[in-house]
PDB file of C-alpha atoms and ligand atoms in Angstrom:
ATOM      1  CA  MET A   1     104.941  97.261 102.484  1.00  0.00           C
ATOM      2  CA  TYR A   2     107.255  94.643 101.061  1.00  0.00           C
ATOM      3  CA  ASN A   3     110.390  95.923  99.479  1.00  0.00           C
ATOM      4  CA  VAL A   4     112.133  94.040  96.702  1.00  0.00           C
ATOM      5  CA  LYS A   5     115.711  95.280  96.714  1.00  0.00           C
ATOM      6  CA  SER A   6     117.284  92.815  94.332  1.00  0.00           C
ATOM      7  CA  ALA A   7     116.275  90.163  91.825  1.00  0.00           C
ATOM      8  CA  GLU A   8     118.766  88.253  89.726  1.00  0.00           C
ATOM      9  CA  PHE A   9     118.491  85.425  87.214  1.00  0.00           C
ATOM     10  CA  THR A  10     120.263  82.459  88.766  1.00  0.00           C
ATOM     11  CA  ARG A  11     119.800  79.584  86.351  1.00  0.00           C
ATOM     12  CA  GLY A  12     117.467  77.821  83.980  1.00  0.00           C
ATOM     13  CA  ILE A  13     116.955  74.097  83.821  1.00  0.00           C
ATOM     14  CA  VAL A  14     115.544  72.201  80.885  1.00  0.00           C
ATOM     15  CA  GLY A  15     115.286  68.673  82.091  1.00  0.00           C
ATOM     16  CA  THR A  16     114.700  66.868  85.284  1.00  0.00           C
ATOM     17  CA  ASN A  17     118.230  67.422  86.531  1.00  0.00           C
ATOM     18  CA  GLU A  18     118.923  68.279  90.120  1.00  0.00           C
ATOM     19  CA  ILE A  19     118.089  71.779  91.192  1.00  0.00           C
ATOM     20  CA  LEU A  20     120.988  72.282  93.642  1.00  0.00           C
ATOM     21  CA  LEU A  21     120.056  75.679  94.954  1.00  0.00           C
ATOM     22  CA  GLY A  22     120.649  75.056  98.607  1.00  0.00           C
ATOM     23  CA  GLU A  23     118.276  75.689 101.444  1.00  0.00           C
ATOM     24  CA  LYS A  24     116.613  78.931 100.404  1.00  0.00           C
ATOM     25  CA  PRO A  25     112.825  78.702  99.998  1.00  0.00           C
ATOM     26  CA  GLN A  26     111.226  78.673  96.570  1.00  0.00           C
ATOM     27  CA  VAL A  27     107.948  80.195  95.444  1.00  0.00           C
ATOM     28  CA  ALA A  28     106.844  78.997  92.027  1.00  0.00           C
ATOM     29  CA  PHE A  29     104.709  80.705  89.392  1.00  0.00           C
ATOM     30  CA  VAL A  30     102.681  78.565  87.046  1.00  0.00           C
ATOM     31  CA  GLY A  31     100.055  79.329  84.425  1.00  0.00           C
ATOM     32  CA  ARG A  32      98.978  78.897  80.849  1.00  0.00           C
ATOM     33  CA  SER A  33     100.902  80.950  78.328  1.00  0.00           C
ATOM     34  CA  ASN A  34      99.685  84.506  77.854  1.00  0.00           C
ATOM     35  CA  VAL A  35      97.976  84.799  81.237  1.00  0.00           C
ATOM     36  CA  GLY A  36     100.515  87.529  82.082  1.00  0.00           C
ATOM     37  CA  LYS A  37     102.775  85.419  84.309  1.00  0.00           C
ATOM     38  CA  SER A  38     106.026  87.059  83.263  1.00  0.00           C
ATOM     39  CA  THR A  39     104.543  90.548  83.482  1.00  0.00           C
ATOM     40  CA  LEU A  40     103.350  89.674  86.995  1.00  0.00           C
ATOM     41  CA  ILE A  41     106.818  88.515  88.077  1.00  0.00           C
ATOM     42  CA  ASN A  42     108.406  91.624  86.589  1.00  0.00           C
ATOM     43  CA  SER A  43     105.842  93.842  88.334  1.00  0.00           C
ATOM     44  CA  LEU A  44     106.473  92.166  91.660  1.00  0.00           C
ATOM     45  CA  VAL A  45     110.229  92.694  91.479  1.00  0.00           C
ATOM     46  CA  GLY A  46     110.034  96.058  89.759  1.00  0.00           C
ATOM     47  CA  LYS A  47     112.159  95.040  86.782  1.00  0.00           C
ATOM     48  CA  LYS A  48     111.112  95.305  83.169  1.00  0.00           C
ATOM     49  CA  ASP A  49     112.387  92.108  81.673  1.00  0.00           C
ATOM     50  CA  LEU A  50     113.603  89.710  84.302  1.00  0.00           C
ATOM     51  CA  ALA A  51     111.040  87.066  83.340  1.00  0.00           C
ATOM     52  CA  ARG A  52     110.448  86.524  79.636  1.00  0.00           C
ATOM     53  CA  SER A  53     107.058  86.339  77.986  1.00  0.00           C
ATOM     54  CA  SER A  54     106.010  82.881  76.862  1.00  0.00           C
ATOM     55  CA  SER A  55     105.332  84.313  73.416  1.00  0.00           C
ATOM     56  CA  ASN A  56     109.117  84.631  72.997  1.00  0.00           C
ATOM     57  CA  PRO A  57     111.347  81.640  72.351  1.00  0.00           C
ATOM     58  CA  GLY A  58     114.325  80.819  74.562  1.00  0.00           C
ATOM     59  CA  ARG A  59     114.404  80.858  78.306  1.00  0.00           C
ATOM     60  CA  THR A  60     110.636  80.454  78.602  1.00  0.00           C
ATOM     61  CA  GLN A  61     110.682  76.729  77.886  1.00  0.00           C
ATOM     62  CA  GLU A  62     112.944  76.227  80.866  1.00  0.00           C
ATOM     63  CA  ILE A  63     112.325  76.393  84.576  1.00  0.00           C
ATOM     64  CA  ASN A  64     113.934  79.690  85.537  1.00  0.00           C
ATOM     65  CA  PHE A  65     115.178  80.531  89.004  1.00  0.00           C
ATOM     66  CA  PHE A  66     115.495  84.105  90.191  1.00  0.00           C
ATOM     67  CA  LEU A  67     117.087  84.949  93.515  1.00  0.00           C
ATOM     68  CA  VAL A  68     115.103  87.735  95.156  1.00  0.00           C
ATOM     69  CA  ASN A  69     116.405  89.820  98.076  1.00  0.00           C
ATOM     70  CA  GLU A  70     119.156  87.234  98.326  1.00  0.00           C
ATOM     71  CA  ASN A  71     116.918  84.990 100.389  1.00  0.00           C
ATOM     72  CA  ILE A  72     114.140  83.470  98.289  1.00  0.00           C
ATOM     73  CA  TYR A  73     113.869  81.990  94.815  1.00  0.00           C
ATOM     74  CA  PHE A  74     111.101  82.949  92.436  1.00  0.00           C
ATOM     75  CA  VAL A  75     110.651  79.940  90.171  1.00  0.00           C
ATOM     76  CA  ASP A  76     109.136  80.683  86.781  1.00  0.00           C
ATOM     77  CA  LEU A  77     107.696  77.465  85.372  1.00  0.00           C
ATOM     78  CA  PRO A  78     107.211  77.223  81.589  1.00  0.00           C
ATOM     79  CA  GLY A  79     104.035  78.913  80.333  1.00  0.00           C
ATOM     80  CA  TYR A  80     101.803  76.047  79.325  1.00  0.00           C
ATOM     81  CA  GLY A  81     100.062  75.650  75.988  1.00  0.00           C
ATOM     82  CA  PHE A  82     101.682  78.198  73.691  1.00  0.00           C
ATOM     83  CA  ALA A  83     100.112  77.534  70.295  1.00  0.00           C
ATOM     84  CA  LYS A  84     103.263  77.853  68.219  1.00  0.00           C
ATOM     85  CA  ILE A  85     105.133  74.968  69.791  1.00  0.00           C
ATOM     86  CA  SER A  86     104.680  71.340  68.875  1.00  0.00           C
ATOM     87  CA  LYS A  87     102.479  68.957  70.818  1.00  0.00           C
ATOM     88  CA  LYS A  88     105.550  66.945  71.736  1.00  0.00           C
ATOM     89  CA  ARG A  89     107.344  69.980  73.119  1.00  0.00           C
ATOM     90  CA  ARG A  90     104.222  71.028  75.009  1.00  0.00           C
ATOM     91  CA  GLU A  91     103.956  67.596  76.594  1.00  0.00           C
ATOM     92  CA  LYS A  92     107.612  67.819  77.587  1.00  0.00           C
ATOM     93  CA  MET A  93     106.917  71.148  79.288  1.00  0.00           C
ATOM     94  CA  ARG A  94     103.941  69.712  81.127  1.00  0.00           C
ATOM     95  CA  LYS A  95     106.114  66.867  82.341  1.00  0.00           C
ATOM     96  CA  MET A  96     108.745  69.306  83.583  1.00  0.00           C
ATOM     97  CA  ILE A  97     106.115  71.203  85.551  1.00  0.00           C
ATOM     98  CA  VAL A  98     104.772  67.990  87.078  1.00  0.00           C
ATOM     99  CA  TRP A  99     108.316  66.802  87.826  1.00  0.00           C
ATOM    100  CA  TYR A 100     109.174  70.051  89.619  1.00  0.00           C
ATOM    101  CA  LEU A 101     105.997  69.983  91.708  1.00  0.00           C
ATOM    102  CA  SER A 102     106.025  66.270  92.478  1.00  0.00           C
ATOM    103  CA  TYR A 103     109.501  64.793  92.334  1.00  0.00           C
ATOM    104  CA  ALA A 104     112.166  67.464  92.533  1.00  0.00           C
ATOM    105  CA  ASP A 105     114.426  67.314  95.558  1.00  0.00           C
ATOM    106  CA  SER A 106     113.347  70.731  96.785  1.00  0.00           C
ATOM    107  CA  LYS A 107     109.665  71.537  96.570  1.00  0.00           C
ATOM    108  CA  PRO A 108     108.293  75.081  96.594  1.00  0.00           C
ATOM    109  CA  LYS A 109     106.876  76.406  99.855  1.00  0.00           C
ATOM    110  CA  LYS A 110     104.101  78.023  97.852  1.00  0.00           C
ATOM    111  CA  VAL A 111     102.770  78.142  94.300  1.00  0.00           C
ATOM    112  CA  ILE A 112     101.172  81.139  92.634  1.00  0.00           C
ATOM    113  CA  LEU A 113      98.781  79.805  89.995  1.00  0.00           C
ATOM    114  CA  VAL A 114      98.131  82.608  87.537  1.00  0.00           C
ATOM    115  CA  ILE A 115      94.946  82.699  85.490  1.00  0.00           C
ATOM    116  CA  ASP A 116      93.497  85.256  83.102  1.00  0.00           C
ATOM    117  CA  SER A 117      90.333  86.754  84.611  1.00  0.00           C
ATOM    118  CA  LYS A 118      88.650  86.681  81.206  1.00  0.00           C
ATOM    119  CA  ALA A 119      89.529  83.076  80.424  1.00  0.00           C
ATOM    120  CA  GLY A 120      88.725  81.609  83.842  1.00  0.00           C
ATOM    121  CA  ILE A 121      89.702  78.096  84.873  1.00  0.00           C
ATOM    122  CA  LYS A 122      90.904  75.817  82.067  1.00  0.00           C
ATOM    123  CA  GLU A 123      91.780  72.130  82.031  1.00  0.00           C
ATOM    124  CA  PHE A 124      95.450  72.849  82.740  1.00  0.00           C
ATOM    125  CA  ASP A 125      94.500  74.940  85.807  1.00  0.00           C
ATOM    126  CA  ARG A 126      92.248  72.180  87.066  1.00  0.00           C
ATOM    127  CA  ASP A 127      95.078  69.648  86.655  1.00  0.00           C
ATOM    128  CA  MET A 128      97.411  71.971  88.562  1.00  0.00           C
ATOM    129  CA  ILE A 129      94.914  72.476  91.404  1.00  0.00           C
ATOM    130  CA  ASN A 130      94.506  68.709  91.764  1.00  0.00           C
ATOM    131  CA  LEU A 131      98.247  68.133  91.649  1.00  0.00           C
ATOM    132  CA  LEU A 132      98.976  70.844  94.235  1.00  0.00           C
ATOM    133  CA  LYS A 133      96.363  69.391  96.561  1.00  0.00           C
ATOM    134  CA  GLU A 134      97.784  65.897  96.125  1.00  0.00           C
ATOM    135  CA  GLU A 135     101.294  67.121  96.828  1.00  0.00           C
ATOM    136  CA  LYS A 136     100.038  69.205  99.758  1.00  0.00           C
ATOM    137  CA  ILE A 137     101.681  72.318  98.369  1.00  0.00           C
ATOM    138  CA  ASP A 138     100.222  75.581  99.606  1.00  0.00           C
ATOM    139  CA  PHE A 139      98.921  77.730  96.743  1.00  0.00           C
ATOM    140  CA  VAL A 140      96.915  80.823  95.839  1.00  0.00           C
ATOM    141  CA  ILE A 141      95.312  81.777  92.566  1.00  0.00           C
ATOM    142  CA  VAL A 142      96.126  85.168  91.089  1.00  0.00           C
ATOM    143  CA  VAL A 143      93.202  86.273  88.946  1.00  0.00           C
ATOM    144  CA  ASN A 144      95.203  88.389  86.543  1.00  0.00           C
ATOM    145  CA  LYS A 145      94.390  91.216  84.117  1.00  0.00           C
ATOM    146  CA  ILE A 146      91.491  92.233  86.332  1.00  0.00           C
ATOM    147  CA  ASP A 147      91.686  95.702  84.753  1.00  0.00           C
ATOM    148  CA  LYS A 148      90.088  94.135  81.668  1.00  0.00           C
ATOM    149  CA  ILE A 149      86.904  93.381  83.580  1.00  0.00           C
ATOM    150  CA  LYS A 150      84.325  96.130  84.023  1.00  0.00           C
ATOM    151  CA  LYS A 151      84.298  97.182  87.672  1.00  0.00           C
ATOM    152  CA  SER A 152      80.620  96.326  88.050  1.00  0.00           C
ATOM    153  CA  LEU A 153      81.288  92.768  86.841  1.00  0.00           C
ATOM    154  CA  VAL A 154      84.341  91.901  88.934  1.00  0.00           C
ATOM    155  CA  LYS A 155      82.348  90.342  91.754  1.00  0.00           C
ATOM    156  CA  LYS A 156      80.397  88.178  89.310  1.00  0.00           C
ATOM    157  CA  VAL A 157      83.564  87.039  87.552  1.00  0.00           C
ATOM    158  CA  ILE A 158      85.181  86.077  90.859  1.00  0.00           C
ATOM    159  CA  GLU A 159      82.055  84.178  91.885  1.00  0.00           C
ATOM    160  CA  SER A 160      81.971  82.222  88.649  1.00  0.00           C
ATOM    161  CA  ILE A 161      85.665  81.354  88.964  1.00  0.00           C
ATOM    162  CA  LYS A 162      84.961  80.125  92.501  1.00  0.00           C
ATOM    163  CA  ASN A 163      82.160  77.974  91.124  1.00  0.00           C
ATOM    164  CA  GLU A 164      84.446  76.581  88.441  1.00  0.00           C
ATOM    165  CA  ILE A 165      86.971  75.624  91.116  1.00  0.00           C
ATOM    166  CA  GLY A 166      84.335  74.200  93.423  1.00  0.00           C
ATOM    167  CA  ASP A 167      86.392  74.792  96.568  1.00  0.00           C
ATOM    168  CA  ASP A 168      85.773  77.782  98.827  1.00  0.00           C
ATOM    169  CA  ASN A 169      89.017  77.314 100.709  1.00  0.00           C
ATOM    170  CA  ILE A 170      91.244  78.455  97.877  1.00  0.00           C
ATOM    171  CA  ASP A 171      92.356  82.079  98.016  1.00  0.00           C
ATOM    172  CA  LEU A 172      91.782  84.172  94.925  1.00  0.00           C
ATOM    173  CA  ILE A 173      93.677  87.435  94.560  1.00  0.00           C
ATOM    174  CA  GLU A 174      92.548  89.935  91.948  1.00  0.00           C
ATOM    175  CA  PHE A 175      95.571  91.457  90.260  1.00  0.00           C
ATOM    176  CA  SER A 176      96.535  93.734  87.433  1.00  0.00           C
ATOM    177  CA  SER A 177     100.011  94.613  86.241  1.00  0.00           C
ATOM    178  CA  LYS A 178      98.479  97.783  84.796  1.00  0.00           C
ATOM    179  CA  THR A 179      97.081  99.140  88.070  1.00  0.00           C
ATOM    180  CA  LEU A 180      99.288  97.051  90.387  1.00  0.00           C
ATOM    181  CA  GLN A 181      96.268  96.492  92.601  1.00  0.00           C
ATOM    182  CA  ASN A 182      96.968  93.947  95.331  1.00  0.00           C
ATOM    183  CA  LYS A 183     100.687  93.867  94.549  1.00  0.00           C
ATOM    184  CA  ASN A 184     101.430  94.025  98.242  1.00  0.00           C
ATOM    185  CA  LYS A 185      98.976  91.232  98.941  1.00  0.00           C
ATOM    186  CA  VAL A 186     100.696  88.947  96.434  1.00  0.00           C
ATOM    187  CA  LEU A 187     104.081  89.851  97.909  1.00  0.00           C
ATOM    188  CA  SER A 188     102.802  89.040 101.385  1.00  0.00           C
ATOM    189  CA  GLU A 189     101.772  85.579 100.150  1.00  0.00           C
ATOM    190  CA  ILE A 190     105.336  85.119  98.943  1.00  0.00           C
ATOM    191  CA  PHE A 191     107.337  86.597 101.801  1.00  0.00           C
ATOM    192  CA  ASP A 192     105.234  85.721 104.847  1.00  0.00           C
TER     193      ASP A 192
HETATM  194  P1  GDP B   1     102.892  85.080  79.885  1.00  0.00           P
HETATM  195  O1  GDP B   1     102.900  84.341  78.605  1.00  0.00           O
HETATM  196  O2  GDP B   1     101.935  84.471  80.850  1.00  0.00           O
HETATM  197  O3  GDP B   1     104.224  85.317  80.487  1.00  0.00           O
HETATM  198  O4  GDP B   1     102.222  86.488  79.543  1.00  0.00           O
HETATM  199  P2  GDP B   1     102.881  87.918  79.347  1.00  0.00           P
HETATM  200  O5  GDP B   1     103.359  88.452  80.649  1.00  0.00           O
HETATM  201  O6  GDP B   1     103.820  87.903  78.207  1.00  0.00           O
HETATM  202  O7  GDP B   1     101.580  88.750  78.952  1.00  0.00           O
HETATM  203  C1  GDP B   1     100.786  88.376  77.838  1.00  0.00           C
HETATM  204  C2  GDP B   1     100.065  89.628  77.335  1.00  0.00           C
HETATM  205  O8  GDP B   1      99.168  90.103  78.326  1.00  0.00           O
HETATM  206  C3  GDP B   1     100.997  90.793  77.026  1.00  0.00           C
HETATM  207  O9  GDP B   1     100.520  91.440  75.871  1.00  0.00           O
HETATM  208  C4  GDP B   1     100.869  91.682  78.251  1.00  0.00           C
HETATM  209  O10 GDP B   1     101.098  93.048  77.958  1.00  0.00           O
HETATM  210  C5  GDP B   1      99.426  91.457  78.643  1.00  0.00           C
HETATM  211  N1  GDP B   1      99.212  91.637  80.108  1.00  0.00           N
HETATM  212  C6  GDP B   1      99.943  91.098  81.102  1.00  0.00           C
HETATM  213  N2  GDP B   1      99.459  91.441  82.308  1.00  0.00           N
HETATM  214  C7  GDP B   1      98.394  92.244  82.081  1.00  0.00           C
HETATM  215  C8  GDP B   1      97.461  92.944  82.926  1.00  0.00           C
HETATM  216  O11 GDP B   1      97.499  92.899  84.160  1.00  0.00           O
HETATM  217  N3  GDP B   1      96.466  93.652  82.290  1.00  0.00           N
HETATM  218  C9  GDP B   1      96.361  93.717  80.941  1.00  0.00           C
HETATM  219  N4  GDP B   1      95.355  94.425  80.429  1.00  0.00           N
HETATM  220  N5  GDP B   1      97.218  93.091  80.119  1.00  0.00           N
HETATM  221  C10 GDP B   1      98.221  92.364  80.666  1.00  0.00           C
END
C-alpha cells in the first residue's frame, strides 16, 4: 500500500515562465474539464480540497504544483474545455498544456490522462495521446467515474475505449473516486 503522508500546494504558474522546482520528479494530471481530475487528485492524497474543480474560477486556469510526501510533485494542468470561458482563454490554456509537456525545462516523468468513462475519448484526448507519444512521455489513462457504468457493461466500455484509441499498448486503469477502486494501482503508477 502506498501511503501519502503530506501534500502541500507549492505554486501556480499562469504563463510559460520557468518552473524552478529543482530536481524532484513531476507527475502531471491532464484531462478535459469535468472528468473528475481534481476529485481524483484529492482522493489520491486524501485531502478534500487540495486541487480545485475546473468548474470554479481561480487556480484552475493555472498549472498547479503540489509537493507530495516531500519528494514528488503532482502537477495539475488546467482542465480543458470548460464551457463558460472564452475561446481565447481556452486556447491559451491549451497552449500552456502543450508548453508544459513539450518545452518546459523539466518534463514530467509520467502523465495521468484522465477521461470520463461515459464520454470516452474526445478530440482533446487524442491530441494529448499524440503529443505524449511524440514527446516520449510515459503515460496511463485513468478511466474515471467507472461507478457510473453498470457492472455488466464495464468490459464493453473498456473495449470500446481501446478501439477508439487504436493502440493496445496503452494502459487503462478503471477508477472511481466514489469507490476508490484501483486507488493503489494509480498510486503505484505515480510512485514506482
Ligand atoms: P474536474 O473539472 O475534472 O476537476 O472535475 P471535478 O473533480 O470537479 O468533478 C466533476 C464532477 O464529477 C463533480 O460533480 C464530481 O463530484 C463528479 N465526480 C468526480 N469523480 C467522480 C467519480 O469517480 N464518480 C462519480 N460518480 N462522480 C464523480
